[in-house]
Amino acid sequence: MARITLVQGDITEQDVDAIVNAANSSLLGGGGVDGAIHRRGGPAILDECRRLRAERYPDGLPTGRAVATTAGDLPARWVIHAVGPVYSRSEDRSGLLASCHAESLRVADELGARIVAFPAISTGVYRYPVEEAAEVAVGAVADAETEVEEVRFVLFDEPTYRSFERALQEARR
Ligand code: APR
């Protein structure tokens, strides 16, 4: 089981083996974490995303799946692009959010990544309530069979950090 740590900060500054991107199915960039990663990582990331679309995912990367590219100019070696679910009040999509984490760790294992940073996937543009998302994210990482030694959740603001802190305490009971 991976050690889980929490940091409040900017995921693009993390000097880790891989950072997970809160991407969308197009893999062609966006706002939030996605925008920050592409802006700081440079065009090499998008070039590889375009190739992935052309060669493996002509219809886009499905929700809940993850795929790796270079991290370009970022301190990390790889970016693992994961597509989180858009929140729905009528449908429980927590399984898809959990899958983003399990799949990202599976991809990390294929790469040989040992330290992996995650943002709070789906809690921004995709409007997933942070308390619920934190429980799902921490639970999925705690349950994962992985060679990854450290999973670092990098939270952009204090309220999100606090939600993950509570979820981590719950998981450790
Ligand atoms: N470092 C860490 N966390 C960040 C950063 C950053 N540089 N920038 C934003 N965040 C946080 C947000 O505050 C939020 O808590 O990441 C979390 C996820 O928010 P989004 O980036 O909006 O991602 P998500 O909700 O999964 O929506 C994905 O948004 O940017 C588009 O292309 C993306 O269509 C996709 C959608």
PDB file of C-alpha atoms and ligand atoms in Angstrom:
ATOM      1  CA  MET A   1       0.000   0.000   0.000  1.00  0.00           C
ATOM      2  CA  ALA A   2       1.275   3.473  -0.870  1.00  0.00           C
ATOM      3  CA  ARG A   3       2.024   6.024   1.858  1.00  0.00           C
ATOM      4  CA  ILE A   4      -0.438   8.917   1.451  1.00  0.00           C
ATOM      5  CA  THR A   5       0.747  12.486   2.028  1.00  0.00           C
ATOM      6  CA  LEU A   6      -1.022  15.832   1.619  1.00  0.00           C
ATOM      7  CA  VAL A   7       0.453  19.103   0.383  1.00  0.00           C
ATOM      8  CA  GLN A   8      -1.201  22.455  -0.238  1.00  0.00           C
ATOM      9  CA  GLY A   9       0.266  23.911  -3.413  1.00  0.00           C
ATOM     10  CA  ASP A  10       0.633  23.814  -7.176  1.00  0.00           C
ATOM     11  CA  ILE A  11       0.953  20.315  -8.646  1.00  0.00           C
ATOM     12  CA  THR A  12       3.065  21.609 -11.568  1.00  0.00           C
ATOM     13  CA  GLU A  13       5.864  22.433  -9.107  1.00  0.00           C
ATOM     14  CA  GLN A  14       6.054  18.945  -7.631  1.00  0.00           C
ATOM     15  CA  ASP A  15       9.387  17.214  -8.201  1.00  0.00           C
ATOM     16  CA  VAL A  16       7.973  13.684  -8.284  1.00  0.00           C
ATOM     17  CA  ASP A  17       8.144  10.815 -10.800  1.00  0.00           C
ATOM     18  CA  ALA A  18       4.632  11.442 -12.173  1.00  0.00           C
ATOM     19  CA  ILE A  19       1.894  14.005 -11.725  1.00  0.00           C
ATOM     20  CA  VAL A  20      -1.709  13.132 -12.507  1.00  0.00           C
ATOM     21  CA  ASN A  21      -3.633  15.547 -14.703  1.00  0.00           C
ATOM     22  CA  ALA A  22      -7.375  16.170 -14.266  1.00  0.00           C
ATOM     23  CA  ALA A  23      -7.890  15.890 -18.006  1.00  0.00           C
ATOM     24  CA  ASN A  24     -10.936  15.584 -20.250  1.00  0.00           C
ATOM     25  CA  SER A  25     -11.622  12.873 -22.797  1.00  0.00           C
ATOM     26  CA  SER A  26     -10.218  14.922 -25.671  1.00  0.00           C
ATOM     27  CA  LEU A  27      -6.748  14.966 -24.047  1.00  0.00           C
ATOM     28  CA  LEU A  28      -6.246  18.265 -25.879  1.00  0.00           C
ATOM     29  CA  GLY A  29      -6.041  20.536 -22.838  1.00  0.00           C
ATOM     30  CA  GLY A  30      -8.421  22.768 -20.960  1.00  0.00           C
ATOM     31  CA  GLY A  31      -8.444  25.010 -17.877  1.00  0.00           C
ATOM     32  CA  GLY A  32      -7.647  24.263 -14.223  1.00  0.00           C
ATOM     33  CA  VAL A  33      -4.934  21.666 -13.587  1.00  0.00           C
ATOM     34  CA  ASP A  34      -5.046  20.664 -17.275  1.00  0.00           C
ATOM     35  CA  GLY A  35      -4.314  24.212 -18.385  1.00  0.00           C
ATOM     36  CA  ALA A  36      -1.535  24.664 -15.814  1.00  0.00           C
ATOM     37  CA  ILE A  37       0.177  21.402 -16.786  1.00  0.00           C
ATOM     38  CA  HIS A  38       0.119  22.148 -20.514  1.00  0.00           C
ATOM     39  CA  ARG A  39       1.169  25.767 -19.972  1.00  0.00           C
ATOM     40  CA  ARG A  40       4.157  24.898 -17.783  1.00  0.00           C
ATOM     41  CA  GLY A  41       4.971  21.561 -19.413  1.00  0.00           C
ATOM     42  CA  GLY A  42       5.088  22.962 -22.908  1.00  0.00           C
ATOM     43  CA  PRO A  43       4.054  21.626 -26.336  1.00  0.00           C
ATOM     44  CA  ALA A  44       5.762  18.218 -26.014  1.00  0.00           C
ATOM     45  CA  ILE A  45       2.868  17.074 -23.800  1.00  0.00           C
ATOM     46  CA  LEU A  46       0.189  18.095 -26.280  1.00  0.00           C
ATOM     47  CA  ASP A  47       2.154  16.576 -29.163  1.00  0.00           C
ATOM     48  CA  GLU A  48       2.131  13.216 -27.366  1.00  0.00           C
ATOM     49  CA  CYS A  49      -1.564  13.595 -26.471  1.00  0.00           C
ATOM     50  CA  ARG A  50      -2.383  14.188 -30.141  1.00  0.00           C
ATOM     51  CA  ARG A  51      -0.469  11.030 -31.082  1.00  0.00           C
ATOM     52  CA  LEU A  52      -2.338   9.040 -28.424  1.00  0.00           C
ATOM     53  CA  ARG A  53      -5.641  10.298 -29.821  1.00  0.00           C
ATOM     54  CA  ALA A  54      -4.615   9.367 -33.382  1.00  0.00           C
ATOM     55  CA  GLU A  55      -3.133   5.957 -32.577  1.00  0.00           C
ATOM     56  CA  ARG A  56      -5.014   4.611 -29.546  1.00  0.00           C
ATOM     57  CA  TYR A  57      -7.993   6.738 -28.586  1.00  0.00           C
ATOM     58  CA  PRO A  58      -9.667   8.048 -31.754  1.00  0.00           C
ATOM     59  CA  ASP A  59     -12.889   8.602 -29.786  1.00  0.00           C
ATOM     60  CA  GLY A  60     -11.114  10.121 -26.789  1.00  0.00           C
ATOM     61  CA  LEU A  61      -9.968   8.641 -23.454  1.00  0.00           C
ATOM     62  CA  PRO A  62     -13.043   7.265 -21.628  1.00  0.00           C
ATOM     63  CA  THR A  63     -14.006   8.595 -18.194  1.00  0.00           C
ATOM     64  CA  GLY A  64     -12.237   6.684 -15.426  1.00  0.00           C
ATOM     65  CA  ARG A  65      -9.242   5.760 -17.613  1.00  0.00           C
ATOM     66  CA  ALA A  66      -5.643   7.035 -17.506  1.00  0.00           C
ATOM     67  CA  VAL A  67      -2.754   7.309 -19.958  1.00  0.00           C
ATOM     68  CA  ALA A  68       0.827   8.602 -19.589  1.00  0.00           C
ATOM     69  CA  THR A  69       2.859  11.102 -21.587  1.00  0.00           C
ATOM     70  CA  THR A  70       6.115  12.940 -21.094  1.00  0.00           C
ATOM     71  CA  ALA A  71       6.015  15.797 -18.589  1.00  0.00           C
ATOM     72  CA  GLY A  72       7.881  18.104 -20.981  1.00  0.00           C
ATOM     73  CA  ASP A  73       9.455  21.024 -19.087  1.00  0.00           C
ATOM     74  CA  LEU A  74       7.873  20.103 -15.742  1.00  0.00           C
ATOM     75  CA  PRO A  75      10.086  18.822 -12.863  1.00  0.00           C
ATOM     76  CA  ALA A  76       8.225  15.478 -12.983  1.00  0.00           C
ATOM     77  CA  ARG A  77       9.152  12.805 -15.544  1.00  0.00           C
ATOM     78  CA  TRP A  78       5.643  11.823 -16.630  1.00  0.00           C
ATOM     79  CA  VAL A  79       2.140  13.216 -16.704  1.00  0.00           C
ATOM     80  CA  ILE A  80      -0.607  10.644 -16.182  1.00  0.00           C
ATOM     81  CA  HIS A  81      -3.779  12.038 -17.751  1.00  0.00           C
ATOM     82  CA  ALA A  82      -6.916  10.787 -15.984  1.00  0.00           C
ATOM     83  CA  VAL A  83     -10.486  11.657 -16.992  1.00  0.00           C
ATOM     84  CA  GLY A  84     -12.693  12.235 -13.973  1.00  0.00           C
ATOM     85  CA  PRO A  85     -16.500  12.064 -14.000  1.00  0.00           C
ATOM     86  CA  VAL A  86     -18.634  15.189 -14.148  1.00  0.00           C
ATOM     87  CA  TYR A  87     -20.640  15.233 -10.920  1.00  0.00           C
ATOM     88  CA  SER A  88     -24.266  14.086 -11.189  1.00  0.00           C
ATOM     89  CA  ARG A  89     -26.908  14.321  -8.437  1.00  0.00           C
ATOM     90  CA  SER A  90     -29.016  11.640 -10.071  1.00  0.00           C
ATOM     91  CA  GLU A  91     -26.279   9.100 -10.799  1.00  0.00           C
ATOM     92  CA  ASP A  92     -23.574   7.783  -8.447  1.00  0.00           C
ATOM     93  CA  ARG A  93     -20.331   8.185 -10.395  1.00  0.00           C
ATOM     94  CA  SER A  94     -17.998   7.515  -7.455  1.00  0.00           C
ATOM     95  CA  GLY A  95     -16.877   4.275  -9.133  1.00  0.00           C
ATOM     96  CA  LEU A  96     -15.560   6.272 -12.078  1.00  0.00           C
ATOM     97  CA  LEU A  97     -13.725   8.661  -9.753  1.00  0.00           C
ATOM     98  CA  ALA A  98     -12.229   5.726  -7.858  1.00  0.00           C
ATOM     99  CA  SER A  99     -11.217   4.196 -11.186  1.00  0.00           C
ATOM    100  CA  CYS A 100      -9.250   7.352 -12.123  1.00  0.00           C
ATOM    101  CA  HIS A 101      -7.029   6.736  -9.094  1.00  0.00           C
ATOM    102  CA  ALA A 102      -6.693   2.971  -9.469  1.00  0.00           C
ATOM    103  CA  GLU A 103      -5.983   3.302 -13.208  1.00  0.00           C
ATOM    104  CA  SER A 104      -3.447   6.094 -12.643  1.00  0.00           C
ATOM    105  CA  LEU A 105      -1.604   3.864 -10.143  1.00  0.00           C
ATOM    106  CA  ARG A 106      -1.704   0.965 -12.608  1.00  0.00           C
ATOM    107  CA  VAL A 107      -0.133   3.215 -15.259  1.00  0.00           C
ATOM    108  CA  ALA A 108       2.392   4.461 -12.690  1.00  0.00           C
ATOM    109  CA  ASP A 109       3.365   0.826 -11.978  1.00  0.00           C
ATOM    110  CA  GLU A 110       3.863   0.211 -15.713  1.00  0.00           C
ATOM    111  CA  LEU A 111       6.204   3.233 -15.815  1.00  0.00           C
ATOM    112  CA  GLY A 112       8.046   2.273 -12.640  1.00  0.00           C
ATOM    113  CA  ALA A 113       7.022   5.553 -10.991  1.00  0.00           C
ATOM    114  CA  ARG A 114       7.519   5.477  -7.200  1.00  0.00           C
ATOM    115  CA  ILE A 115       6.200   8.895  -6.144  1.00  0.00           C
ATOM    116  CA  VAL A 116       2.955  10.087  -7.765  1.00  0.00           C
ATOM    117  CA  ALA A 117       1.152  13.405  -7.181  1.00  0.00           C
ATOM    118  CA  PHE A 118      -2.617  13.689  -7.603  1.00  0.00           C
ATOM    119  CA  PRO A 119      -4.808  16.793  -7.760  1.00  0.00           C
ATOM    120  CA  ALA A 120      -8.355  16.756  -6.373  1.00  0.00           C
ATOM    121  CA  ILE A 121      -9.783  15.248  -9.562  1.00  0.00           C
ATOM    122  CA  SER A 122     -13.313  16.334 -10.623  1.00  0.00           C
ATOM    123  CA  THR A 123     -13.706  18.902  -7.819  1.00  0.00           C
ATOM    124  CA  GLY A 124     -13.297  21.966 -10.037  1.00  0.00           C
ATOM    125  CA  VAL A 125     -14.989  22.383 -13.404  1.00  0.00           C
ATOM    126  CA  TYR A 126     -16.567  18.923 -12.976  1.00  0.00           C
ATOM    127  CA  ARG A 127     -18.268  20.161  -9.772  1.00  0.00           C
ATOM    128  CA  TYR A 128     -17.785  17.021  -7.651  1.00  0.00           C
ATOM    129  CA  PRO A 129     -18.375  17.944  -3.972  1.00  0.00           C
ATOM    130  CA  VAL A 130     -14.950  18.041  -2.359  1.00  0.00           C
ATOM    131  CA  GLU A 131     -15.879  16.103   0.819  1.00  0.00           C
ATOM    132  CA  GLU A 132     -17.251  13.193  -1.222  1.00  0.00           C
ATOM    133  CA  ALA A 133     -14.408  13.310  -3.764  1.00  0.00           C
ATOM    134  CA  ALA A 134     -11.781  13.283  -1.016  1.00  0.00           C
ATOM    135  CA  GLU A 135     -13.293  10.148   0.559  1.00  0.00           C
ATOM    136  CA  VAL A 136     -13.432   8.385  -2.810  1.00  0.00           C
ATOM    137  CA  ALA A 137      -9.897   9.433  -3.787  1.00  0.00           C
ATOM    138  CA  VAL A 138      -8.243   8.534  -0.470  1.00  0.00           C
ATOM    139  CA  GLY A 139     -10.216   5.264  -0.271  1.00  0.00           C
ATOM    140  CA  ALA A 140      -9.252   4.233  -3.800  1.00  0.00           C
ATOM    141  CA  VAL A 141      -5.559   4.891  -3.148  1.00  0.00           C
ATOM    142  CA  ALA A 142      -5.658   3.122   0.237  1.00  0.00           C
ATOM    143  CA  ASP A 143      -7.274   0.053  -1.409  1.00  0.00           C
ATOM    144  CA  ALA A 144      -4.902  -0.050  -4.392  1.00  0.00           C
ATOM    145  CA  GLU A 145      -2.382  -2.862  -4.858  1.00  0.00           C
ATOM    146  CA  THR A 146       0.549  -0.846  -6.206  1.00  0.00           C
ATOM    147  CA  GLU A 147       4.344  -0.562  -6.193  1.00  0.00           C
ATOM    148  CA  VAL A 148       4.016   3.201  -5.802  1.00  0.00           C
ATOM    149  CA  GLU A 149       5.641   4.171  -2.498  1.00  0.00           C
ATOM    150  CA  GLU A 150       4.147   7.626  -2.003  1.00  0.00           C
ATOM    151  CA  VAL A 151       0.896   9.130  -3.251  1.00  0.00           C
ATOM    152  CA  ARG A 152       0.970  12.882  -2.664  1.00  0.00           C
ATOM    153  CA  PHE A 153      -2.350  14.714  -2.930  1.00  0.00           C
ATOM    154  CA  VAL A 154      -1.518  18.286  -3.949  1.00  0.00           C
ATOM    155  CA  LEU A 155      -4.432  20.517  -2.961  1.00  0.00           C
ATOM    156  CA  PHE A 156      -4.701  23.982  -4.416  1.00  0.00           C
ATOM    157  CA  ASP A 157      -6.569  25.637  -1.572  1.00  0.00           C
ATOM    158  CA  GLU A 158      -7.079  25.341   2.190  1.00  0.00           C
ATOM    159  CA  PRO A 159     -10.698  24.043   2.184  1.00  0.00           C
ATOM    160  CA  THR A 160      -9.770  21.246  -0.212  1.00  0.00           C
ATOM    161  CA  TYR A 161      -6.699  20.449   1.893  1.00  0.00           C
ATOM    162  CA  ARG A 162      -8.902  20.230   5.010  1.00  0.00           C
ATOM    163  CA  SER A 163     -11.344  17.890   3.268  1.00  0.00           C
ATOM    164  CA  PHE A 164      -8.543  15.526   2.300  1.00  0.00           C
ATOM    165  CA  GLU A 165      -7.090  15.728   5.803  1.00  0.00           C
ATOM    166  CA  ARG A 166     -10.455  14.598   7.225  1.00  0.00           C
ATOM    167  CA  ALA A 167     -10.779  11.820   4.637  1.00  0.00           C
ATOM    168  CA  LEU A 168      -7.262  10.603   5.447  1.00  0.00           C
ATOM    169  CA  GLN A 169      -7.955  10.554   9.183  1.00  0.00           C
ATOM    170  CA  GLU A 170     -11.142   8.567   8.533  1.00  0.00           C
ATOM    171  CA  ALA A 171      -9.257   6.068   6.369  1.00  0.00           C
ATOM    172  CA  ARG A 172      -6.660   5.581   9.073  1.00  0.00           C
ATOM    173  CA  ARG A 173      -9.156   4.722  11.832  1.00  0.00           C
TER     174      ARG A 173
HETATM  175  N1  APR B   1      -2.275  22.461  -8.874  1.00  0.00           N
HETATM  176  C1  APR B   1      -3.071  21.692  -8.088  1.00  0.00           C
HETATM  177  N2  APR B   1      -4.417  21.744  -8.113  1.00  0.00           N
HETATM  178  C2  APR B   1      -4.979  22.620  -8.976  1.00  0.00           C
HETATM  179  C3  APR B   1      -4.230  23.454  -9.842  1.00  0.00           C
HETATM  180  C4  APR B   1      -2.815  23.345  -9.761  1.00  0.00           C
HETATM  181  N3  APR B   1      -2.002  24.086 -10.539  1.00  0.00           N
HETATM  182  N4  APR B   1      -5.099  24.196 -10.588  1.00  0.00           N
HETATM  183  C5  APR B   1      -6.350  23.854 -10.193  1.00  0.00           C
HETATM  184  N5  APR B   1      -6.286  22.911  -9.212  1.00  0.00           N
HETATM  185  C6  APR B   1      -7.370  22.237  -8.487  1.00  0.00           C
HETATM  186  C7  APR B   1      -8.727  22.911  -8.492  1.00  0.00           C
HETATM  187  O1  APR B   1      -8.771  23.932  -7.516  1.00  0.00           O
HETATM  188  C8  APR B   1      -9.606  21.724  -8.118  1.00  0.00           C
HETATM  189  O2  APR B   1      -9.554  21.517  -6.717  1.00  0.00           O
HETATM  190  O3  APR B   1      -7.593  20.983  -9.124  1.00  0.00           O
HETATM  191  C9  APR B   1      -8.893  20.527  -8.782  1.00  0.00           C
HETATM  192  C10 APR B   1      -9.568  20.004 -10.043  1.00  0.00           C
HETATM  193  O4  APR B   1     -10.120  21.078 -10.764  1.00  0.00           O
HETATM  194  P1  APR B   1     -10.094  21.151 -12.391  1.00  0.00           P
HETATM  195  O5  APR B   1      -8.717  21.429 -12.835  1.00  0.00           O
HETATM  196  O6  APR B   1     -11.193  22.078 -12.801  1.00  0.00           O
HETATM  197  O7  APR B   1     -10.425  19.668 -12.868  1.00  0.00           O
HETATM  198  P2  APR B   1     -11.811  18.882 -12.924  1.00  0.00           P
HETATM  199  O8  APR B   1     -12.810  19.382 -11.942  1.00  0.00           O
HETATM  200  O9  APR B   1     -11.433  17.436 -12.892  1.00  0.00           O
HETATM  201  O10 APR B   1     -12.382  19.255 -14.370  1.00  0.00           O
HETATM  202  C11 APR B   1     -11.717  18.741 -15.500  1.00  0.00           C
HETATM  203  O11 APR B   1     -11.554  20.929 -16.441  1.00  0.00           O
HETATM  204  O12 APR B   1      -9.628  21.975 -16.974  1.00  0.00           O
HETATM  205  C12 APR B   1     -10.664  21.250 -17.492  1.00  0.00           C
HETATM  206  O13 APR B   1      -9.707  20.093 -19.354  1.00  0.00           O
HETATM  207  C13 APR B   1     -10.202  19.933 -18.039  1.00  0.00           C
HETATM  208  O14 APR B   1     -12.305  19.457 -19.051  1.00  0.00           O
HETATM  209  C14 APR B   1     -11.468  19.134 -17.962  1.00  0.00           C
HETATM  210  C15 APR B   1     -12.087  19.620 -16.672  1.00  0.00           C
END
